[in-house]
């Protein structure tokens, strides 16, 4: 047994509440090393060993080094006062016991793990609507100009090369005009980059959080936009830029004017008075002197921000906030946002912008989900940089094992954004690769987030090129890509296994460069097989008698042949199978196969 | 290289701020497996590899399976925007690189770890006074009767066999009368079990949090006690029993009377109306129907508790709270206590009662330290149950590696309490073993916590026997044990290496059953060697030229002899040493050796 791999500590990653009466317990062991993983548990006040429960745990995720076993257990009332330990038996039949005292060769007589009590706030519950839905991310200045009487001296023509300074005229009325387009694509929730009064076309240098920027319209336009979205059952999330503010905000201007006497001086990190923009003697976000960092640990600043967050939830009935550079903001602000806002408005969602591991923010006491750049990096490295399927799979599974299931179900899974190259550009404009990656994104566990225009084949390097004007002329759109997105989103929405089902790797072949996974919920199984290579391949999946597959992309029916003696399948024990299906895949192609059952009359 | 052992995730256990401009980074590897552990880091906006820093990390803790490497790095201003990865070389000269993408054979080109920004609240700072000091834990009903005109029908004579129901007459005036005794023992901080108006002699079934219980005196007595403590530079911490309340509290009585119409009905977890004590139809702590559990997630209840906590800090100037069953209370209450109370009163301490791993509560957003029952279990298992020194050492080091250094420096390290057997009783009244264990407790890293009476040889089984009346008659006291405590506490206070120094294992011998450690600060080194066996032994520690040792217990001077070719020492590289010291230890004995340097004239 590889004992160095064994990990369980009684903290949230390894034991957490799913309701007041149920908990999930996890343990990590070495990959492919364990034959049996048992949880032994009992009420702490019962000494008699007869009353000990013993349950077999299942491997839920597998990365390059580890298997993550998991089990959910239920209690009649409140989950509490439980003692437990693990019994692991390796493939070479060594048995050890894992307790709070570490790894024991003999059954422990004390030093058990304890689970004490589930309070209401221990239960991590995300809004149901947020799970498995489709986000659509809009950079407002570049989506659609619905406000035709603009002063044209300020604007370059729609579709001009985007720069950091130019304006093309996108606005909220434009989004309202195009809301049916968004609905038809199948979007469930729009995320808008900043729309409040601010400098720059990106509006990240906020002047006033309580006004929609005149470039984009009025507060009434925002209220109307939310109303039009809600009429169509579309949610809408705004960009909360609270890590920093603009130099032209009332607060920072007051500091510039009154210096040490300003009542806002402790809203910032001033390194030296007199403050002067040209001297850069205050902390900024990155090196952007136009965006002084707010001192988000200051209770006054926290009160102000919480007030802004609440204001728009009440005033415009928005459905949540995406929080800019969430991991640079003082965490006590997010703890209060969670406690104060989510108790009053349990159905809103709080999304953090995080580029790496987001687990600090996603323990249940701060934000709900994060923009999953770790997902994007893995997708890019597999589809563009050609890492091996096994490495891709390891990175995905490690990522899933890092967060609670509840969080993974709603995670904002993007492949690009206003802060990255367009994914088609990453693909060197290779459409076949792009379509594979987009399909993977839409079929993966969680909530796919589509950056506006990706669905019509927009390309472009990082900012400013990735912020081009949306292509509305159907002749200039890539209609093939558009139909691809439509079809995949349709498949997600029509199949609960894709929308909300579990994720299990079933094909992971470094030699043939193919990758496949199962999405499964209740009796619905959907197999997705991706051929990432430049050759045609045939791959096999096992089936039971009477099962066959339908390709959801073209309604083709695939039939099976009997299993052969030497057949082996990734992650699948063949005991229950008797047949196999040969799946032929062209180079750079995907099949989405729904398992069907012959109906015997 | 044992790769399964390698662990670093960018969360608090592995990377955390020690000030706004310095952070500690840790990585875990397999025990004795790594020759070199390097941290490579650089500012995220500098691409040029010339500007990458490379530092060697040091092994700080070692348990049975793992070595925990650590390094602290400083920044000119605020620690922020840093990228990093690790380079590990094993003893067999394999080199790997550890990044956010996992373990790499080649130097990573992306997927680095990120450290983003240090906000004020990210810095975990405990009150300086709380580090390395000596606690004294008093069960008030049994310490001293300073209030002679008590109604004697209620009381049994002082020193009677303690029962769950009897009263002997201890009170606050009694503690005030004995405050000089406490001071002379060398105590820095008193922790009092509950003193507010409540049922039972233990006063855990609170009736009114704003009144001192009449059995113990008046609110004025409390104010006087705190004043007398502070005059002697002794701090005082009260027991905050907020997980539950008593059935005779105004709040619960209101529920009993008005049932569903009570405004307090949501202060509790009522399982069925009508509520009736005999039907036990509400949640309690454990199975104690006299102590209904408070719904500590209810904002009204939280406000009430925070108000009580603040009230006594302001009114009586107490120095902190020990929080009863802290890990069953809703965590958002502790988050607010930390944010609201500690920002106003940064010098108070919040101590959680936790019987297992306390890391959930000790991440900096909730409590400061915990009652370290994990420490007590390890001490009991080594000194009483005779586990091997190597297992003892592993458990101590695993425990230290679990928390931040700042927390370990102040951890409430107990060997017994009002909820356990007396430690002397655990030792089967074997005084030699008891004295060894007490010495270990007082000389270990953190804050030793003495349960009243242990220092005069009190013994007794678990509750009620461990709550006996304090023995004040010197004839009945064990003066040898008392002098032992006095001497050891004196050594702790006189030597910064013991009070605040680091802890390093230097002898760990399962065959001879001996254990030794070094406490070290600045130029002060104190070696502690414990012979746990029933035989005399001689053990050796290495020295440099001109160094000698003084035994702090008897001022004996110990001299060294030259090193021999075959000498090997636990955890110590002999390069810098030339001599060794032979330390003779009788059975069940300890030596406390301070390193001295010959002064050459």
PDB file of N, CA, C and O in Angstrom, chain A residues 318-355:
ATOM      1  N   UNK A 318     -31.586  42.256 -10.010  1.00  0.00           N
ATOM      2  CA  UNK A 318     -30.567  41.418 -10.649  1.00  0.00           C
ATOM      3  C   UNK A 318     -30.424  40.107  -9.871  1.00  0.00           C
ATOM      4  O   UNK A 318     -30.827  40.012  -8.714  1.00  0.00           O
ATOM      5  N   UNK A 319     -29.812  39.109 -10.530  1.00  0.00           N
ATOM      6  CA  UNK A 319     -29.772  37.764  -9.954  1.00  0.00           C
ATOM      7  C   UNK A 319     -28.448  37.410  -9.307  1.00  0.00           C
ATOM      8  O   UNK A 319     -28.255  36.261  -8.886  1.00  0.00           O
ATOM      9  N   UNK A 320     -27.543  38.386  -9.273  1.00  0.00           N
ATOM     10  CA  UNK A 320     -26.284  38.083  -8.607  1.00  0.00           C
ATOM     11  C   UNK A 320     -25.177  39.007  -9.055  1.00  0.00           C
ATOM     12  O   UNK A 320     -25.394  39.923  -9.870  1.00  0.00           O
ATOM     13  N   UNK A 321     -24.011  38.760  -8.515  1.00  0.00           N
ATOM     14  CA  UNK A 321     -22.828  39.547  -8.830  1.00  0.00           C
ATOM     15  C   UNK A 321     -21.680  38.630  -9.220  1.00  0.00           C
ATOM     16  O   UNK A 321     -21.435  37.621  -8.574  1.00  0.00           O
ATOM     17  N   UNK A 322     -20.984  39.041 -10.252  1.00  0.00           N
ATOM     18  CA  UNK A 322     -19.670  38.477 -10.547  1.00  0.00           C
ATOM     19  C   UNK A 322     -18.690  39.465  -9.931  1.00  0.00           C
ATOM     20  O   UNK A 322     -18.773  40.661 -10.191  1.00  0.00           O
ATOM     21  N   UNK A 323     -17.796  38.987  -9.071  1.00  0.00           N
ATOM     22  CA  UNK A 323     -16.969  39.892  -8.281  1.00  0.00           C
ATOM     23  C   UNK A 323     -15.549  39.943  -8.823  1.00  0.00           C
ATOM     24  O   UNK A 323     -14.821  38.949  -8.819  1.00  0.00           O
ATOM     25  N   UNK A 324     -15.209  41.113  -9.300  1.00  0.00           N
ATOM     26  CA  UNK A 324     -13.925  41.323  -9.964  1.00  0.00           C
ATOM     27  C   UNK A 324     -12.764  41.091  -8.988  1.00  0.00           C
ATOM     28  O   UNK A 324     -12.855  41.459  -7.819  1.00  0.00           O
ATOM     29  N   UNK A 325     -11.673  40.509  -9.495  1.00  0.00           N
ATOM     30  CA  UNK A 325     -10.494  40.137  -8.676  1.00  0.00           C
ATOM     31  C   UNK A 325     -10.883  39.793  -7.229  1.00  0.00           C
ATOM     32  O   UNK A 325     -10.332  40.325  -6.267  1.00  0.00           O
ATOM     33  N   UNK A 326     -11.802  38.855  -7.116  1.00  0.00           N
ATOM     34  CA  UNK A 326     -12.367  38.510  -5.800  1.00  0.00           C
ATOM     35  C   UNK A 326     -11.299  38.072  -4.811  1.00  0.00           C
ATOM     36  O   UNK A 326     -11.447  38.274  -3.609  1.00  0.00           O
ATOM     37  N   UNK A 327     -10.218  37.491  -5.310  1.00  0.00           N
ATOM     38  CA  UNK A 327      -9.215  36.979  -4.374  1.00  0.00           C
ATOM     39  C   UNK A 327      -8.201  38.023  -3.924  1.00  0.00           C
ATOM     40  O   UNK A 327      -7.263  37.702  -3.206  1.00  0.00           O
ATOM     41  N   UNK A 328      -8.405  39.281  -4.329  1.00  0.00           N
ATOM     42  CA  UNK A 328      -7.570  40.350  -3.771  1.00  0.00           C
ATOM     43  C   UNK A 328      -8.361  41.207  -2.788  1.00  0.00           C
ATOM     44  O   UNK A 328      -7.826  42.155  -2.212  1.00  0.00           O
ATOM     45  N   UNK A 329      -9.620  40.908  -2.639  1.00  0.00           N
ATOM     46  CA  UNK A 329     -10.493  41.690  -1.763  1.00  0.00           C
ATOM     47  C   UNK A 329     -10.464  41.066  -0.370  1.00  0.00           C
ATOM     48  O   UNK A 329     -10.355  39.847  -0.241  1.00  0.00           O
ATOM     49  N   UNK A 330     -10.545  41.889   0.659  1.00  0.00           N
ATOM     50  CA  UNK A 330     -10.536  41.375   2.026  1.00  0.00           C
ATOM     51  C   UNK A 330     -11.657  40.348   2.221  1.00  0.00           C
ATOM     52  O   UNK A 330     -12.832  40.628   1.944  1.00  0.00           O
ATOM     53  N   UNK A 331     -11.275  39.161   2.720  1.00  0.00           N
ATOM     54  CA  UNK A 331     -12.249  38.067   2.768  1.00  0.00           C
ATOM     55  C   UNK A 331     -13.415  38.342   3.707  1.00  0.00           C
ATOM     56  O   UNK A 331     -14.494  37.776   3.549  1.00  0.00           O
ATOM     57  N   UNK A 332     -13.225  39.217   4.699  1.00  0.00           N
ATOM     58  CA  UNK A 332     -14.347  39.467   5.612  1.00  0.00           C
ATOM     59  C   UNK A 332     -15.496  40.172   4.891  1.00  0.00           C
ATOM     60  O   UNK A 332     -16.643  40.080   5.314  1.00  0.00           O
ATOM     61  N   UNK A 333     -15.182  40.865   3.799  1.00  0.00           N
ATOM     62  CA  UNK A 333     -16.261  41.468   3.007  1.00  0.00           C
ATOM     63  C   UNK A 333     -17.132  40.383   2.387  1.00  0.00           C
ATOM     64  O   UNK A 333     -18.366  40.453   2.426  1.00  0.00           O
ATOM     65  N   UNK A 334     -16.499  39.359   1.826  1.00  0.00           N
ATOM     66  CA  UNK A 334     -17.294  38.280   1.206  1.00  0.00           C
ATOM     67  C   UNK A 334     -18.054  37.491   2.260  1.00  0.00           C
ATOM     68  O   UNK A 334     -19.166  37.023   2.023  1.00  0.00           O
ATOM     69  N   UNK A 335     -17.441  37.323   3.441  1.00  0.00           N
ATOM     70  CA  UNK A 335     -18.163  36.613   4.502  1.00  0.00           C
ATOM     71  C   UNK A 335     -19.449  37.358   4.866  1.00  0.00           C
ATOM     72  O   UNK A 335     -20.493  36.745   5.088  1.00  0.00           O
ATOM     73  N   UNK A 336     -19.358  38.680   4.892  1.00  0.00           N
ATOM     74  CA  UNK A 336     -20.562  39.449   5.211  1.00  0.00           C
ATOM     75  C   UNK A 336     -21.556  39.427   4.054  1.00  0.00           C
ATOM     76  O   UNK A 336     -22.771  39.390   4.278  1.00  0.00           O
ATOM     77  N   UNK A 337     -21.045  39.478   2.829  1.00  0.00           N
ATOM     78  CA  UNK A 337     -21.940  39.424   1.669  1.00  0.00           C
ATOM     79  C   UNK A 337     -22.743  38.132   1.726  1.00  0.00           C
ATOM     80  O   UNK A 337     -23.959  38.112   1.549  1.00  0.00           O
ATOM     81  N   UNK A 338     -22.034  37.046   2.003  1.00  0.00           N
ATOM     82  CA  UNK A 338     -22.704  35.755   2.103  1.00  0.00           C
ATOM     83  C   UNK A 338     -23.750  35.769   3.223  1.00  0.00           C
ATOM     84  O   UNK A 338     -24.888  35.359   3.041  1.00  0.00           O
ATOM     85  N   UNK A 339     -23.366  36.278   4.384  1.00  0.00           N
ATOM     86  CA  UNK A 339     -24.245  36.191   5.543  1.00  0.00           C
ATOM     87  C   UNK A 339     -25.432  37.140   5.407  1.00  0.00           C
ATOM     88  O   UNK A 339     -26.570  36.770   5.651  1.00  0.00           O
ATOM     89  N   UNK A 340     -25.125  38.376   4.985  1.00  0.00           N
ATOM     90  CA  UNK A 340     -26.196  39.375   4.973  1.00  0.00           C
ATOM     91  C   UNK A 340     -27.035  39.311   3.702  1.00  0.00           C
ATOM     92  O   UNK A 340     -28.254  39.403   3.764  1.00  0.00           O
ATOM     93  N   UNK A 341     -26.390  39.189   2.540  1.00  0.00           N
ATOM     94  CA  UNK A 341     -27.165  39.211   1.304  1.00  0.00           C
ATOM     95  C   UNK A 341     -27.840  37.879   1.038  1.00  0.00           C
ATOM     96  O   UNK A 341     -29.019  37.815   0.700  1.00  0.00           O
ATOM     97  N   UNK A 342     -27.078  36.789   1.197  1.00  0.00           N
ATOM     98  CA  UNK A 342     -27.650  35.502   0.808  1.00  0.00           C
ATOM     99  C   UNK A 342     -28.719  35.038   1.797  1.00  0.00           C
ATOM    100  O   UNK A 342     -29.560  34.214   1.447  1.00  0.00           O
ATOM    101  N   UNK A 343     -28.706  35.554   3.023  1.00  0.00           N
ATOM    102  CA  UNK A 343     -29.808  35.178   3.920  1.00  0.00           C
ATOM    103  C   UNK A 343     -31.088  35.896   3.496  1.00  0.00           C
ATOM    104  O   UNK A 343     -32.170  35.345   3.595  1.00  0.00           O
ATOM    105  N   UNK A 344     -30.936  37.111   2.985  1.00  0.00           N
ATOM    106  CA  UNK A 344     -32.131  37.849   2.543  1.00  0.00           C
ATOM    107  C   UNK A 344     -32.553  37.441   1.142  1.00  0.00           C
ATOM    108  O   UNK A 344     -33.737  37.442   0.821  1.00  0.00           O
ATOM    109  N   UNK A 345     -31.577  37.173   0.291  1.00  0.00           N
ATOM    110  CA  UNK A 345     -31.862  36.863  -1.118  1.00  0.00           C
ATOM    111  C   UNK A 345     -31.190  35.526  -1.454  1.00  0.00           C
ATOM    112  O   UNK A 345     -30.171  35.497  -2.153  1.00  0.00           O
ATOM    113  N   UNK A 346     -31.748  34.419  -0.970  1.00  0.00           N
ATOM    114  CA  UNK A 346     -31.036  33.144  -1.129  1.00  0.00           C
ATOM    115  C   UNK A 346     -30.853  32.730  -2.579  1.00  0.00           C
ATOM    116  O   UNK A 346     -30.006  31.899  -2.885  1.00  0.00           O
ATOM    117  N   UNK A 347     -31.615  33.321  -3.483  1.00  0.00           N
ATOM    118  CA  UNK A 347     -31.541  32.878  -4.874  1.00  0.00           C
ATOM    119  C   UNK A 347     -30.525  33.643  -5.713  1.00  0.00           C
ATOM    120  O   UNK A 347     -30.368  33.354  -6.904  1.00  0.00           O
ATOM    121  N   UNK A 348     -29.830  34.596  -5.135  1.00  0.00           N
ATOM    122  CA  UNK A 348     -28.796  35.263  -5.931  1.00  0.00           C
ATOM    123  C   UNK A 348     -27.541  34.407  -5.950  1.00  0.00           C
ATOM    124  O   UNK A 348     -27.352  33.527  -5.113  1.00  0.00           O
ATOM    125  N   UNK A 349     -26.691  34.686  -6.930  1.00  0.00           N
ATOM    126  CA  UNK A 349     -25.430  33.951  -6.997  1.00  0.00           C
ATOM    127  C   UNK A 349     -24.261  34.926  -6.908  1.00  0.00           C
ATOM    128  O   UNK A 349     -24.317  36.033  -7.441  1.00  0.00           O
ATOM    129  N   UNK A 350     -23.221  34.498  -6.187  1.00  0.00           N
ATOM    130  CA  UNK A 350     -21.998  35.293  -6.065  1.00  0.00           C
ATOM    131  C   UNK A 350     -20.859  34.525  -6.731  1.00  0.00           C
ATOM    132  O   UNK A 350     -20.526  33.410  -6.323  1.00  0.00           O
ATOM    133  N   UNK A 351     -20.312  35.130  -7.774  1.00  0.00           N
ATOM    134  CA  UNK A 351     -19.292  34.473  -8.598  1.00  0.00           C
ATOM    135  C   UNK A 351     -17.981  35.233  -8.448  1.00  0.00           C
ATOM    136  O   UNK A 351     -17.938  36.440  -8.659  1.00  0.00           O
ATOM    137  N   UNK A 352     -16.920  34.540  -8.090  1.00  0.00           N
ATOM    138  CA  UNK A 352     -15.635  35.220  -7.945  1.00  0.00           C
ATOM    139  C   UNK A 352     -14.785  35.108  -9.193  1.00  0.00           C
ATOM    140  O   UNK A 352     -14.727  34.041  -9.806  1.00  0.00           O
ATOM    141  N   UNK A 353     -14.125  36.198  -9.536  1.00  0.00           N
ATOM    142  CA  UNK A 353     -13.089  36.083 -10.571  1.00  0.00           C
ATOM    143  C   UNK A 353     -11.834  35.542  -9.900  1.00  0.00           C
ATOM    144  O   UNK A 353     -11.261  36.188  -9.024  1.00  0.00           O
ATOM    145  N   UNK A 354     -11.433  34.334 -10.277  1.00  0.00           N
ATOM    146  CA  UNK A 354     -10.248  33.703  -9.696  1.00  0.00           C
ATOM    147  C   UNK A 354      -9.513  32.990 -10.819  1.00  0.00           C
ATOM    148  O   UNK A 354     -10.129  32.246 -11.571  1.00  0.00           O
ATOM    149  N   UNK A 355      -8.213  33.196 -10.898  1.00  0.00           N
ATOM    150  CA  UNK A 355      -7.453  32.593 -12.000  1.00  0.00           C
ATOM    151  C   UNK A 355      -6.823  31.261 -11.625  1.00  0.00           C
ATOM    152  O   UNK A 355      -6.413  30.500 -12.491  1.00  0.00           O
TER     153      UNK A 355
END
